[in-house]
Structure formats: C-alpha cells, structure tokens
Coordinates of C-alpha atoms in Angstrom, one line a residue:
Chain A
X28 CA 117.2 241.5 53.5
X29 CA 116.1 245.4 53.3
X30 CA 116.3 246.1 56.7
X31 CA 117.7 249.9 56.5
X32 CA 115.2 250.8 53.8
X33 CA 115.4 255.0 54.1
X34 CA 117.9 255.4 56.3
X35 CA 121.4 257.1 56.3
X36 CA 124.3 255.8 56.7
X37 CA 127.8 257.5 57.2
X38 CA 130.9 255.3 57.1
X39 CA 134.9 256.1 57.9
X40 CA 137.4 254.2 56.2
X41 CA 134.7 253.5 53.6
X42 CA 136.8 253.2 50.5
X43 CA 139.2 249.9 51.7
X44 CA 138.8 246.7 53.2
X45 CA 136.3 246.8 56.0
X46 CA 134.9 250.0 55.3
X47 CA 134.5 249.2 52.0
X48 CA 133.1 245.7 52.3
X49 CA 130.1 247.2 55.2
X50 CA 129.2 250.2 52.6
X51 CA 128.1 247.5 50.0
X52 CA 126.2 245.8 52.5
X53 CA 124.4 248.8 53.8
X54 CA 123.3 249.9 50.5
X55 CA 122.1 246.0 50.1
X56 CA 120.1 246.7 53.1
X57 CA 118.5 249.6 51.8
X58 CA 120.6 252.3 53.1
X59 CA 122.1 255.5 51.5
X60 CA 126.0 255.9 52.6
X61 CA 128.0 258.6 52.4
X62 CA 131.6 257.4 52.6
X63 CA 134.2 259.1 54.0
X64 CA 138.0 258.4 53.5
X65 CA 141.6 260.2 52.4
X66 CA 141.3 258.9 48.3
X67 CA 139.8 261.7 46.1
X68 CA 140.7 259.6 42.9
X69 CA 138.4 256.9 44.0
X70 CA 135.2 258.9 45.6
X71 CA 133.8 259.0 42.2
X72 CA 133.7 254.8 41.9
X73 CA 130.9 254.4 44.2
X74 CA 127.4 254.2 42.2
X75 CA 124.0 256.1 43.1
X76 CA 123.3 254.9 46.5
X77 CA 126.7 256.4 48.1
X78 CA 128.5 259.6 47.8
X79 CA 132.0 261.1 48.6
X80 CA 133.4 263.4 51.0
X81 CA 137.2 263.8 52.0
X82 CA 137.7 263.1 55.8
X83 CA 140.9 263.2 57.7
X84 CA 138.8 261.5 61.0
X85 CA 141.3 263.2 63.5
X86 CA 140.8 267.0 62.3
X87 CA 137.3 268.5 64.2
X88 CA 137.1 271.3 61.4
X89 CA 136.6 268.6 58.7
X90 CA 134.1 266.8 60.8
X91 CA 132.0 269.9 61.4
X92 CA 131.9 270.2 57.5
X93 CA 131.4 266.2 56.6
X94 CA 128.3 266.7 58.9
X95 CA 126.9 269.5 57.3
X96 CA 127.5 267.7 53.8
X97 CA 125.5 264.6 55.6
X98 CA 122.8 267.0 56.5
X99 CA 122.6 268.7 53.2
X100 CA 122.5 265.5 50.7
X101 CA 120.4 263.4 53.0
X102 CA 118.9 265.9 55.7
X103 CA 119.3 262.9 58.7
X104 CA 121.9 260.4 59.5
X105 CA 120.5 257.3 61.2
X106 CA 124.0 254.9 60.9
X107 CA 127.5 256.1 61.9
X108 CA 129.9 253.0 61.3
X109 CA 133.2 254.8 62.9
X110 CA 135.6 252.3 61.4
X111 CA 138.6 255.0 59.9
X112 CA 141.9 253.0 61.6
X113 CA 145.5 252.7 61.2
X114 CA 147.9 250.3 62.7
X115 CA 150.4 250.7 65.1
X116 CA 152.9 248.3 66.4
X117 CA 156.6 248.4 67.1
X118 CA 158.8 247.3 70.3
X119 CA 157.6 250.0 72.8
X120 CA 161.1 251.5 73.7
X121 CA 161.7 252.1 70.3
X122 CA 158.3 254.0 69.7
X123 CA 158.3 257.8 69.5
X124 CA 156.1 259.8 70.8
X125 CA 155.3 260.8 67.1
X126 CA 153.7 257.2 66.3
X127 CA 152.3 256.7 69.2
X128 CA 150.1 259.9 68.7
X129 CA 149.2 258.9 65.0
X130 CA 147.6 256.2 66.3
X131 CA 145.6 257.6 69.0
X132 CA 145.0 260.4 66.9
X133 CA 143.2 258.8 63.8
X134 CA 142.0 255.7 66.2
X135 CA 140.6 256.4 69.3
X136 CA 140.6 261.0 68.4
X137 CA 138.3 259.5 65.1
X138 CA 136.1 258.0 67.5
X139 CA 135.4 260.5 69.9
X140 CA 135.1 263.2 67.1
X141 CA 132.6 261.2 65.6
X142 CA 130.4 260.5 68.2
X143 CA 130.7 264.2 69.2
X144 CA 129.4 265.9 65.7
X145 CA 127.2 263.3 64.7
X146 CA 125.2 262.6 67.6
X147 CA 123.0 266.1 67.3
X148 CA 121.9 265.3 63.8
X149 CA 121.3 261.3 65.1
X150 CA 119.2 261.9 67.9
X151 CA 116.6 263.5 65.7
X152 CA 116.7 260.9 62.8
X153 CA 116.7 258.0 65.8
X154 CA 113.0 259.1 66.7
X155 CA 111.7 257.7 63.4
X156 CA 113.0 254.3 64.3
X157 CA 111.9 251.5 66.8
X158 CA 115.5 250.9 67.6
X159 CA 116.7 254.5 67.2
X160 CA 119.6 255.6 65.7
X161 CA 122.8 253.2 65.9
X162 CA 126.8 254.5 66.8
X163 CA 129.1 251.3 65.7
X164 CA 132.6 251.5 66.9
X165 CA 134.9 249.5 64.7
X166 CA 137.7 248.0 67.4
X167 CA 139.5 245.2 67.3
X168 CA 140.3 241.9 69.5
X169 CA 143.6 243.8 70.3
X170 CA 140.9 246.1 72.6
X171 CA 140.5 243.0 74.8
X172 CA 143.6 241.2 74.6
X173 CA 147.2 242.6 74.5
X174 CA 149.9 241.4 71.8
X175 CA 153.5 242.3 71.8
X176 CA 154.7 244.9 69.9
X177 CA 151.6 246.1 69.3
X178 CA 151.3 248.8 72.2
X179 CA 149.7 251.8 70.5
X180 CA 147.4 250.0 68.4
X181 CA 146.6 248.0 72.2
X182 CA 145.9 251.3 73.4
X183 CA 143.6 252.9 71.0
X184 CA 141.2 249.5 70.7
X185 CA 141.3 249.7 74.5
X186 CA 140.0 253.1 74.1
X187 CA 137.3 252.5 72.1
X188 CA 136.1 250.2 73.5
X189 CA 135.8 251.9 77.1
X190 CA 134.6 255.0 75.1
X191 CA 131.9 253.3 73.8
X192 CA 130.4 252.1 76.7
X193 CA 130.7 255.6 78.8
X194 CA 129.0 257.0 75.3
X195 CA 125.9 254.3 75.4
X196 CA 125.3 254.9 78.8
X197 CA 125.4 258.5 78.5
X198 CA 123.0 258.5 75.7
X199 CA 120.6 256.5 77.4
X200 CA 120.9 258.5 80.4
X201 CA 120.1 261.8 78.5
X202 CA 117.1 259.7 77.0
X203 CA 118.6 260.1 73.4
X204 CA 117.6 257.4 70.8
X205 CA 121.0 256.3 70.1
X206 CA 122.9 253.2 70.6
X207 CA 126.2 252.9 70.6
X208 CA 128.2 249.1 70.5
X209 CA 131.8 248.1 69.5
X210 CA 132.7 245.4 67.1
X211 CA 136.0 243.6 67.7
X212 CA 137.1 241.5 64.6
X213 CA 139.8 239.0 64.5
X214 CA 142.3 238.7 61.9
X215 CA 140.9 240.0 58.7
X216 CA 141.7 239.9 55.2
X217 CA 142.1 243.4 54.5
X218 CA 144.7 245.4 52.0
X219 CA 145.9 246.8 55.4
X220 CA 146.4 243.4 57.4
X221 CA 148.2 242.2 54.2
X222 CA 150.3 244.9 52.9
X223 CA 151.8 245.4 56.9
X224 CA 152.2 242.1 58.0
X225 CA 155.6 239.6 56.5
X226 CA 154.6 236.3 55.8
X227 CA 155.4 235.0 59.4
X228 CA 152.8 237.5 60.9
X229 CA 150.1 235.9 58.4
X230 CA 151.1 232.6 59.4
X231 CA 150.9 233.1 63.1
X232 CA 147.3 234.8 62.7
X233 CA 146.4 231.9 60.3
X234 CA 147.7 229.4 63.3
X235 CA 146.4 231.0 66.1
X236 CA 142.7 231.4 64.6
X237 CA 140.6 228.5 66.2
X238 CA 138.5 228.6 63.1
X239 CA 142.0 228.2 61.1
X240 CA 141.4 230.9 59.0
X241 CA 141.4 234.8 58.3
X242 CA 137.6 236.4 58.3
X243 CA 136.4 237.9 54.8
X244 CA 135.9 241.3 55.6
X245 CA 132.3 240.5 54.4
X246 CA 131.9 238.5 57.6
X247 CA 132.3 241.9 59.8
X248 CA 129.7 243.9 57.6
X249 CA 127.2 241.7 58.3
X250 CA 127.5 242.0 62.3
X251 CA 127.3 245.8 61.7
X252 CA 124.4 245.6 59.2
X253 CA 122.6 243.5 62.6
X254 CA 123.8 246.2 65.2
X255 CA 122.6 248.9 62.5
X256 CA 119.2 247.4 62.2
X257 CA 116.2 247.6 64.7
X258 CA 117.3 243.8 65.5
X259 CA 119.4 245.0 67.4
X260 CA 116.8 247.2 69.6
X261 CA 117.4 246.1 73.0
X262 CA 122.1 246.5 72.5
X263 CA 123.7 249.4 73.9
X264 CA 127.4 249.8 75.5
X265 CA 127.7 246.3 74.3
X266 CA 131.2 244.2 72.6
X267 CA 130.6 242.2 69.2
X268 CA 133.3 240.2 69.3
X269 CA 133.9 238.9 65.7
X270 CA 137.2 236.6 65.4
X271 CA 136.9 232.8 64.9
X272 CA 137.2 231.8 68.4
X273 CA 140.7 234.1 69.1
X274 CA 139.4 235.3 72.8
X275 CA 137.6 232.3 73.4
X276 CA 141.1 230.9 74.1
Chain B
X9 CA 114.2 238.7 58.6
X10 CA 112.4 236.5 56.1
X11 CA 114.7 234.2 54.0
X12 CA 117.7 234.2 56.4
X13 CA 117.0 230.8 57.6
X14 CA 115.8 229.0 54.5
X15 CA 115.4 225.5 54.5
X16 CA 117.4 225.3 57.6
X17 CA 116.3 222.7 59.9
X18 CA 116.4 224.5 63.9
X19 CA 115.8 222.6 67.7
X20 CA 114.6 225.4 70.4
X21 CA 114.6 223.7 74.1
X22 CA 112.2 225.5 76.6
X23 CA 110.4 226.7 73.7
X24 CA 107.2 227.5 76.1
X25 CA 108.6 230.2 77.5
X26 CA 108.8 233.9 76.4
X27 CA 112.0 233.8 75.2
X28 CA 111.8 230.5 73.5
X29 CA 108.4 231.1 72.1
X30 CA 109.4 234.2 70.8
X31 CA 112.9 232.0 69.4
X32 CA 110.4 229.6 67.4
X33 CA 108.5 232.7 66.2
X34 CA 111.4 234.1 64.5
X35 CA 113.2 231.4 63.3
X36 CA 109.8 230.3 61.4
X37 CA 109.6 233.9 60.2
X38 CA 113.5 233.1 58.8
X39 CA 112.3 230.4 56.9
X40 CA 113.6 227.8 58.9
X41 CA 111.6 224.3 60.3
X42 CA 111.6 224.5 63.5
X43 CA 111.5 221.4 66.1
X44 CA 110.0 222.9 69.3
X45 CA 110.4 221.1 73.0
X46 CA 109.6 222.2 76.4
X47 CA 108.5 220.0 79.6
X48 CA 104.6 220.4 78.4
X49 CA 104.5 220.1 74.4
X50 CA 104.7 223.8 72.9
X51 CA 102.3 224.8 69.9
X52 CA 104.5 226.8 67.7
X53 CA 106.7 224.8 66.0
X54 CA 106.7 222.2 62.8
X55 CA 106.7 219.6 65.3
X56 CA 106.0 220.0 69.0
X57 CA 107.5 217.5 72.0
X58 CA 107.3 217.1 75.2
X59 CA 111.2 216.7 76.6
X60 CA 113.2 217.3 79.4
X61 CA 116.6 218.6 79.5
X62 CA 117.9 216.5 82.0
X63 CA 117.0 213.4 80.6
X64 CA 119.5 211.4 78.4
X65 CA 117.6 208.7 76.8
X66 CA 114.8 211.7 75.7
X67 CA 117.7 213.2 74.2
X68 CA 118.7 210.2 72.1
X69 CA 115.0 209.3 70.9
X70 CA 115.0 213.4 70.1
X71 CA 118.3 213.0 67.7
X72 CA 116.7 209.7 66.4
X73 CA 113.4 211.4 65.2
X74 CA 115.1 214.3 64.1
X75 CA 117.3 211.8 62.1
X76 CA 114.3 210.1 60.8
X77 CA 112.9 212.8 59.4
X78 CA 115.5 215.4 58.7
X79 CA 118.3 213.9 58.7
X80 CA 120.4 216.8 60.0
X81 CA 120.3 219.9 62.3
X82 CA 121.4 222.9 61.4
X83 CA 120.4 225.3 64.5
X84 CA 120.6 224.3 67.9
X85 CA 119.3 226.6 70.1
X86 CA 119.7 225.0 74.1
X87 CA 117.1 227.8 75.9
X88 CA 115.5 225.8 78.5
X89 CA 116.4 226.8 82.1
X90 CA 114.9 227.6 85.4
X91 CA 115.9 230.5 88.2
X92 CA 116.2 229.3 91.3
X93 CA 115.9 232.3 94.0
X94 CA 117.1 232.0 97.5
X95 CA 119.7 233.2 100.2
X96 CA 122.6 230.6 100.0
X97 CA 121.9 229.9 103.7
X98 CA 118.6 228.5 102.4
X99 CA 119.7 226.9 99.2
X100 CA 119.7 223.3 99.8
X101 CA 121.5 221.0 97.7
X102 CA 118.4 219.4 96.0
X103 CA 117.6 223.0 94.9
X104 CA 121.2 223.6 93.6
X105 CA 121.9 220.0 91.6
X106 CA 118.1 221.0 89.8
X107 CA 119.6 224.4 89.3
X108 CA 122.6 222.5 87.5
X109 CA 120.9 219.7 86.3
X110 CA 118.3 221.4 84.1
X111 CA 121.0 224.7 83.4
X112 CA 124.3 223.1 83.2
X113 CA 123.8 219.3 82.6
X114 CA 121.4 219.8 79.4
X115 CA 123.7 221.8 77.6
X116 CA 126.0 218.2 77.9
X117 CA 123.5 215.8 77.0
X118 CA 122.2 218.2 73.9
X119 CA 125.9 218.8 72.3
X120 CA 126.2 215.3 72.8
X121 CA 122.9 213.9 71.8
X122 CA 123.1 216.5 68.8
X123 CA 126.4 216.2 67.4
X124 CA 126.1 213.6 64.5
X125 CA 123.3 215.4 63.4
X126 CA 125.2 219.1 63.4
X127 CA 128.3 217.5 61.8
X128 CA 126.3 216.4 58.9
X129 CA 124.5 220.2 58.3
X130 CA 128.6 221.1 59.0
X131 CA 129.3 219.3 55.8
X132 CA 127.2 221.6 53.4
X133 CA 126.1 224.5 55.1
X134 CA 127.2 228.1 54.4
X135 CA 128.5 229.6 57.6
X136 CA 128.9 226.4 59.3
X137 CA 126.0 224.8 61.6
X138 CA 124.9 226.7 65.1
X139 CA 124.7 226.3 68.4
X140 CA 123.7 228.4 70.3
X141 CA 122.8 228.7 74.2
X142 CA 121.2 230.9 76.6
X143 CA 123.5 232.5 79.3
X144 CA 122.2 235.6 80.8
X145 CA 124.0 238.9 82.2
X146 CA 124.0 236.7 85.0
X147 CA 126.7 233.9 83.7
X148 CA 129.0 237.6 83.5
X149 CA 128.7 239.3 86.8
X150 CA 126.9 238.3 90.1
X151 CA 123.5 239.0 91.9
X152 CA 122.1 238.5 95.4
X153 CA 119.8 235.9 96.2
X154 CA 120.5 233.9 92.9
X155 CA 123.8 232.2 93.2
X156 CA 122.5 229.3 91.9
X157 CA 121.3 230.5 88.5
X158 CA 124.5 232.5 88.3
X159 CA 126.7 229.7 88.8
X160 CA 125.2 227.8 86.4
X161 CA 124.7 230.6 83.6
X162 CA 128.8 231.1 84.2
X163 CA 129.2 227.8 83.2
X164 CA 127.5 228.0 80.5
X165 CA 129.1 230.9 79.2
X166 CA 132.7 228.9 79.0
X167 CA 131.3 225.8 78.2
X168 CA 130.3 227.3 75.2
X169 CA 133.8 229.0 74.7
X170 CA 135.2 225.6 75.1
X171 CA 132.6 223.6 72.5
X172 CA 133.6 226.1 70.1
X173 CA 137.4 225.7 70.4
X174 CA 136.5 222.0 70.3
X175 CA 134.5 221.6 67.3
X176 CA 136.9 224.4 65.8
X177 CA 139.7 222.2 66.4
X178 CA 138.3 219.0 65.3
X179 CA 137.2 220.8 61.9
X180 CA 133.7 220.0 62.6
X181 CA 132.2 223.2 60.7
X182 CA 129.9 224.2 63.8
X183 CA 130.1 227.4 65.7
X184 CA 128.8 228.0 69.0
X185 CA 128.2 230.6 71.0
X186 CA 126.4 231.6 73.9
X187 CA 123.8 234.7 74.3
X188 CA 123.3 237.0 77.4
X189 CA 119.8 238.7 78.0
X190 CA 119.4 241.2 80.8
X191 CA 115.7 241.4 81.9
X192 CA 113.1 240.3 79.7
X193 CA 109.5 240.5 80.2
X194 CA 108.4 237.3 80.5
X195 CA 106.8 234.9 83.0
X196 CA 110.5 234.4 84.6
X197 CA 111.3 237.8 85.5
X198 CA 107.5 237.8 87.3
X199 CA 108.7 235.2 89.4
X200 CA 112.5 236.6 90.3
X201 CA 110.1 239.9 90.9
X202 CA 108.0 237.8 93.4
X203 CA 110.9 235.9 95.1
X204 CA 112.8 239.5 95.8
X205 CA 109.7 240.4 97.6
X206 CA 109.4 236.9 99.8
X207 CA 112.6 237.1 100.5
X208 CA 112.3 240.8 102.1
X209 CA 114.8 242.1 99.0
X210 CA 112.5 244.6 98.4
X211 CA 109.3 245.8 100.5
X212 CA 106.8 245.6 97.7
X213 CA 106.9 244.6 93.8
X214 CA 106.6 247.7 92.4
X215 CA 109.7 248.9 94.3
X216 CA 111.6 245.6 92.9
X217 CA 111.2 246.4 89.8
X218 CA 112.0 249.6 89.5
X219 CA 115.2 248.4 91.1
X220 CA 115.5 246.3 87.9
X221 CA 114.3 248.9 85.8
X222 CA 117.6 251.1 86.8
X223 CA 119.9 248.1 86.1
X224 CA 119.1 248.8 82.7
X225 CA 120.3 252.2 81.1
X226 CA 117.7 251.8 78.4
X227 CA 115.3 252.5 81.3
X228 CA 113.4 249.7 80.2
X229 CA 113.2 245.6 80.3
X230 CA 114.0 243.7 76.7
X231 CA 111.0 242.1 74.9
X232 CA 111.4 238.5 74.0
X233 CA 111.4 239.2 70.2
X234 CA 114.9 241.2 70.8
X235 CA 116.6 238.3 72.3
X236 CA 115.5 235.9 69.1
X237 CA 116.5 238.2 66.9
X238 CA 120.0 238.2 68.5
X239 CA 119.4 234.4 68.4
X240 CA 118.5 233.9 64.6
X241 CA 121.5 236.5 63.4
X242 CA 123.9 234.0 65.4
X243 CA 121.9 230.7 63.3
X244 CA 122.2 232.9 59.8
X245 CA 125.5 232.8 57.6
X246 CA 125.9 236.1 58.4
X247 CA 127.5 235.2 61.6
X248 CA 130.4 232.7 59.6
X249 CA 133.1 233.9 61.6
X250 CA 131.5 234.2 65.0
X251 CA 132.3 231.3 67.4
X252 CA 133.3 231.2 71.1
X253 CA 131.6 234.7 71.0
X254 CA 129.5 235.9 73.9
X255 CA 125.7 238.1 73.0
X256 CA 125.5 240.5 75.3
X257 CA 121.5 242.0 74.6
X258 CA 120.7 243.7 77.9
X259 CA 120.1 247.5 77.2
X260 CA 123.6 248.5 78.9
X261 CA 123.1 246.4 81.8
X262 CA 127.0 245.8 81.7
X263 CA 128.5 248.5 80.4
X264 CA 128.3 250.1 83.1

C-alpha cells in the first residue's frame, strides 16, 4: 500500500523501537520522514527517504528549530507521530520530585510542544488532503488503566491522552484540517520494555496479555500508518487502543 | 486499499444498507470475496442472500454454504441492526425484544453459527481471523428517545470484549472487536431525523439535524466509505495485535 504518496512525515523517538519500526512503515507508504531523536551517531543510518535532526522533545527552542529544518527540506509537514517517551515507575513515596518531572517533561511536555510548533506549518499542508493533516499521539494502555509503581509514567499517558482530545476538538472548532488521535499499545517488544523490565516484569506482561504475547512493534506502525492515512478521514479526539485484549479485561 | 484483503474470504450482515454496502465495496476493493446478506438479497457481493439475523437455522444453512464452497471465513463482519426511536413510556416490549433480537441476539447466533468456520482461517491466516461488529457512539454514552438501540449497542460493545478474551483464551487465533460510528449519512440517520421530529424532539428537520450536526466537532456527518475503511483495517493483518479493542470513527463526537 502507497497511501502517503507525497506527504511529510515527522516522527519523535524515531531511531528505536516504536519510532523506529513506524518510520519504515511510513516511508513504505510513500511518505518522506524526518526523524527526530537524541543519537547523532546513528542519524546518518537512515537511507534517502528520511533525514536527521537532533531533538531533545522537552526543550521549546529546539522545537522551534526542528520545525524550521521540516519546513526547509520538505516545505510542508502533513504527519506528526509524537511518540519521543521515557518510562517512569518506582514506589511513589520513594519518587523525587526530580523523576517525576523527567517524565512529565519528555512525555506529556513532548506532546504539547509538538502539537504547539507543528500545527501552523500542518494546517496549511492538511488543505491538500481529503482527510487533512494527522497529529498521532503515542500513549500507552497505562493512560487508561493504572499499575502499581508506575505513577509518573500513569500520569503522563493520562495526559496525553486527555490532551489529545482537548487538542482535536480545538482544531475542529477553529476549522483547522488537522486531526489529532492517541494510540495506546500494550506490552511491546521494544529495546526500552526489555532493557528496564527483570525477567519477572516480562513474565507478568507475557501472562497477563489475553493474546499471550508481546506486540511486535511493527503491529503499532501499522495503526498509525491507518490514522495517518485519509482512511482515517472521519477520527478525531479518538483512542486506538492497541494491546492484545489487556483493557478488554 | 487494493491487496490488503487478498484472497480472504469476508461475511457482511445488513449489507443493504449504507454502511454495509459501502463495507462490501471496500472489502471487494481489498481483494477479498465477499458473502453479502441482508433481509432482501443485496447486489454487491460474490454471492448475494437473503437472511435474517434473528433466525438460527438461516444461520446454520449460511455456515453450511459457506462451508461448501469456501470452506473457511476469514472476516466476519455482524452490521445488521435496526434503531428503534421512541420515549420509554411508549416503548413497548414487542419493540424492545426486536430492538434486542435483531441487535443483540444476532451477534450470538453469528459467533456461534460462524465459529468452526473462523477457527479454520485461525489456523493459517496472518494476523489471525476477524470479527468484527457494529456498535455505535451509542453502545458508549446515552441519548434521548433511543434507549433501546443504546442498550443493545452497549451490549454489543462488551460482548465483543468478552468473545475476544474468549477466543484469546481458548487459542483460537480470532480477534474481535467492535466499531463505533457517530452519524453517518445513510437511510438510518433519515429516519432517527424523522422520528426526533414525530416525537416533538425538535420542531422541524432541518433544526434536528443541525442538532446532530453540533454533536460532531468535524461539523459534519461521516460518509459510509469512512466507516468500511475502519472496518477493512480491523479485517487486514495490520491489525494483528488488536482484539477486545473498541473503533471509535465519529468526528469527535466523544471526545468531548
């Protein structure tokens, strides 16, 4: 499928795991990407369709610049896959405040700084599509359901997940073609989820997956190559929810 | 969209409506075959049947022709449905068990009537075999004067949570999960439009629907063809680890 023939595509996080696994599939689809992430080394491993620029998602002044560099190579930006995340658990008396505002910051801060700097340079590429320009807000089923110890990453997917919404129906409100949906995976096997979690963790997300098993993180690009795509034309301010049956429960 | 569905084998219920027809459409476009029933034979399909919903031994002969010729089914989509659109003080309870019947009970009899043949496509096919069914924003938050139909959309929105852990559980390689329009143009709506105004809801019909219209951020109604195309990603592969999982395609209807 070629569904995003000509359009552009900017994702956070790009380099790893999810990020990594919905730039291929963008490109796939047709797409240009420019990927955003914290690895200079790796920036230049990409191929034609993508480029590089460094992006710490929580600092404003390197957003205003990693738009401008969007504007300048590809002059529009149709896609914005806000994905950038960190984890964030811990038994919440023992938290500091310090942790807790890491989390936030590159999380749910990410988000909003996002939506704010690309939205200008979205609205205008949107009016060359039937299903205008597409905001896709990478949370997780810890944004519906709580899990102990896992406080401020609860929080930020919360967030996003409320900011998304307020965002979609503000857009639509202000007649701007952009849509804006969250997509809340499950358990996926990414070089985060593996590296952070002891064997016990994997077993219990293993267990408690109806399907019995850990999503590829191939099986979340291709729910935001769908909400990218003018299939999607009629989804705004709506929840993907992506995990094997997990919230079903 | 072309080649998502290749060679798959897909069942669309109330397949003469806007939605359905516009389900068929798609999935033919995806390359599937497509096995199209409403109460009056539809047109669109590879093979057009009369059927109704409610009706168990229909659903058996159904699963035996399908068996006959396909042996297998990978996509079942359960659409059929009817709106029933009164005050409860006037719903009786003939109106309520055909509200239930044709909403509620169908989705029953088709799992059931289905299932051999969805294990089998379970066996083989990438991303599992797919069922999927039509809730509506209704099954997720109330409205006046249609109790009825949201009652029986709810339940169709856990049922489908509950097949899903089922089927999950019994390593039966089929997903399901349900999908949740807001307004559609289609001869439906036109009706619920009508009723609002018999029922004094509204004073004339273009005042009822732009009371509709402003349920819907997108400050429009969906088309038919953007509910199928929510219904055909949930039928591809590319939906593999989606089950239990509810569509909500309603132009912001509840977001806010």
């Amino acid at each position: 499928m070629r569904r995003l023939e000509g359009r552009v595509a900017l994702v956070t996080g790009g380099l790893r795991g999810i990020g990594e696994a919905v730039t291929q599939r963008l490109i796939a689809e047709g797409a240009a990407v420019m990927v955003a992430d914290l690895d200079e080394t790796e920036g230049g491993r990409l191929g034609a369709h993508a480029a590089y620029v460094r992006l710490d998602v929580g600092d404003e002044a390197q957003w205003r610049a990693a738009v401008a560099a969007v504007e300048q190579r590809f002059g529009r930006l149709d896609i914005l896959v806000a994905n950038a995340g960190i984890g964030g658990t811990g038994p919440i008396r023992e938290v500091t405040l310090e942790a807790w505002h890491q989390t936030l910051r590159v999380n749910l801060d990410g988000v909003f700084l996002a939506t704010k700097h690309c939205a200008g340079l979205m609205a205008r590429s949107g009016r060359d599509h039937r299903g205008g320009a597409s905001i896709i807000n990478i949370a997780s089923i810890m944004g519906l359901v709580g899990l102990p110890q896992a406080g401020p990453y609860n929080a930020s997917k919360g967030g996003v997940r409320l900011l998304t919404k307020a965002n979609a129906l503000e857009f639509a409100a202000d007649k701007l073609p952009i849509r804006v949906n969250s997509v809340h995976p499950g358990f996926v096997e990414t070089p985060l989820l593996l590296s952070s979690s002891p064997r016990e963790a994997l077993d219990f997300y293993h267990a408690g997956t109806p399907m019995g098993r850990l999503a590829q993180p191939s099986e979340i690009a291709a729910v935001v190559a769908f909400l990218a795509s003018d299939d999607a034309s009629f989804m705004t301010g709506s929840e993907l929810v992506v995990d094997g049956g997990w919230t079903a429960q | 969209m072309a080649g998502m569905l290749d060679g798959a084998v897909a069942l669309v219920t109330g397949a003469g409506g806007g939605i359905g027809g516009a389900t068929v459409e798609a999935l033919l476009a995806a390359g599937a075959e497509v096995i199209a029933t409403d109460i009056r034979p539809p047109a669109s399909g590879t093979l057009n049947l009369a059927q109704d919903v409610t009706d168990e031994a229909g659903w058996a002969t159904l699963a035996d022709t399908i068996q006959e010729r396909w042996g297998r089914l990978d996509c079942l989509v359960n659409n059929a449905g009817i709106a029933t659109i009164s005050t409860i003080e006037e719903n009786s309870l003939a109106d309520w068990r055909r509200q239930m019947s044709v909403n509620v009970e169908s989705m029953l009899l088709s799992c059931k009537a289905m299932l051999p043949l969805l294990r089998e496509s379970g066996k083989t096919r990438a991303g599992g075999a797919s069922v999927v069914n039509l809730s509506s924003v209704g099954g997720i938050g109330g409205a006046p004067f249609m109790a009825a139909y949201c009652t029986s959309k709810g339940a169709v929105r856990l049922f489908s949570k509950s097949a899903a852990l089922e089927f999950a559980a019994l390593n039966y390689n089929i997903r399901v999960n349900s999908v949740h329009p807001g307004g559609i143009q289609t001869a439906m709506m036109d009706e619920i439009i009508e009723a609002y105004v018999r029922l004094g809801a509204a004073p004339d019909h273009a005042t009822a629907r732009a009371g509709v219209d402003r349920q819907h951020p997108l400050g429009r109604w969906g088309r038919p063809e953007e509910i199928a195309a929510g219904i055909v990603y949930l039928c591809s592969p590319g939906a593999s680890f989606m089950t239990g999982s509810e569509l909500v395609i309603d132009g912001g209807f509840t977001a806010a």
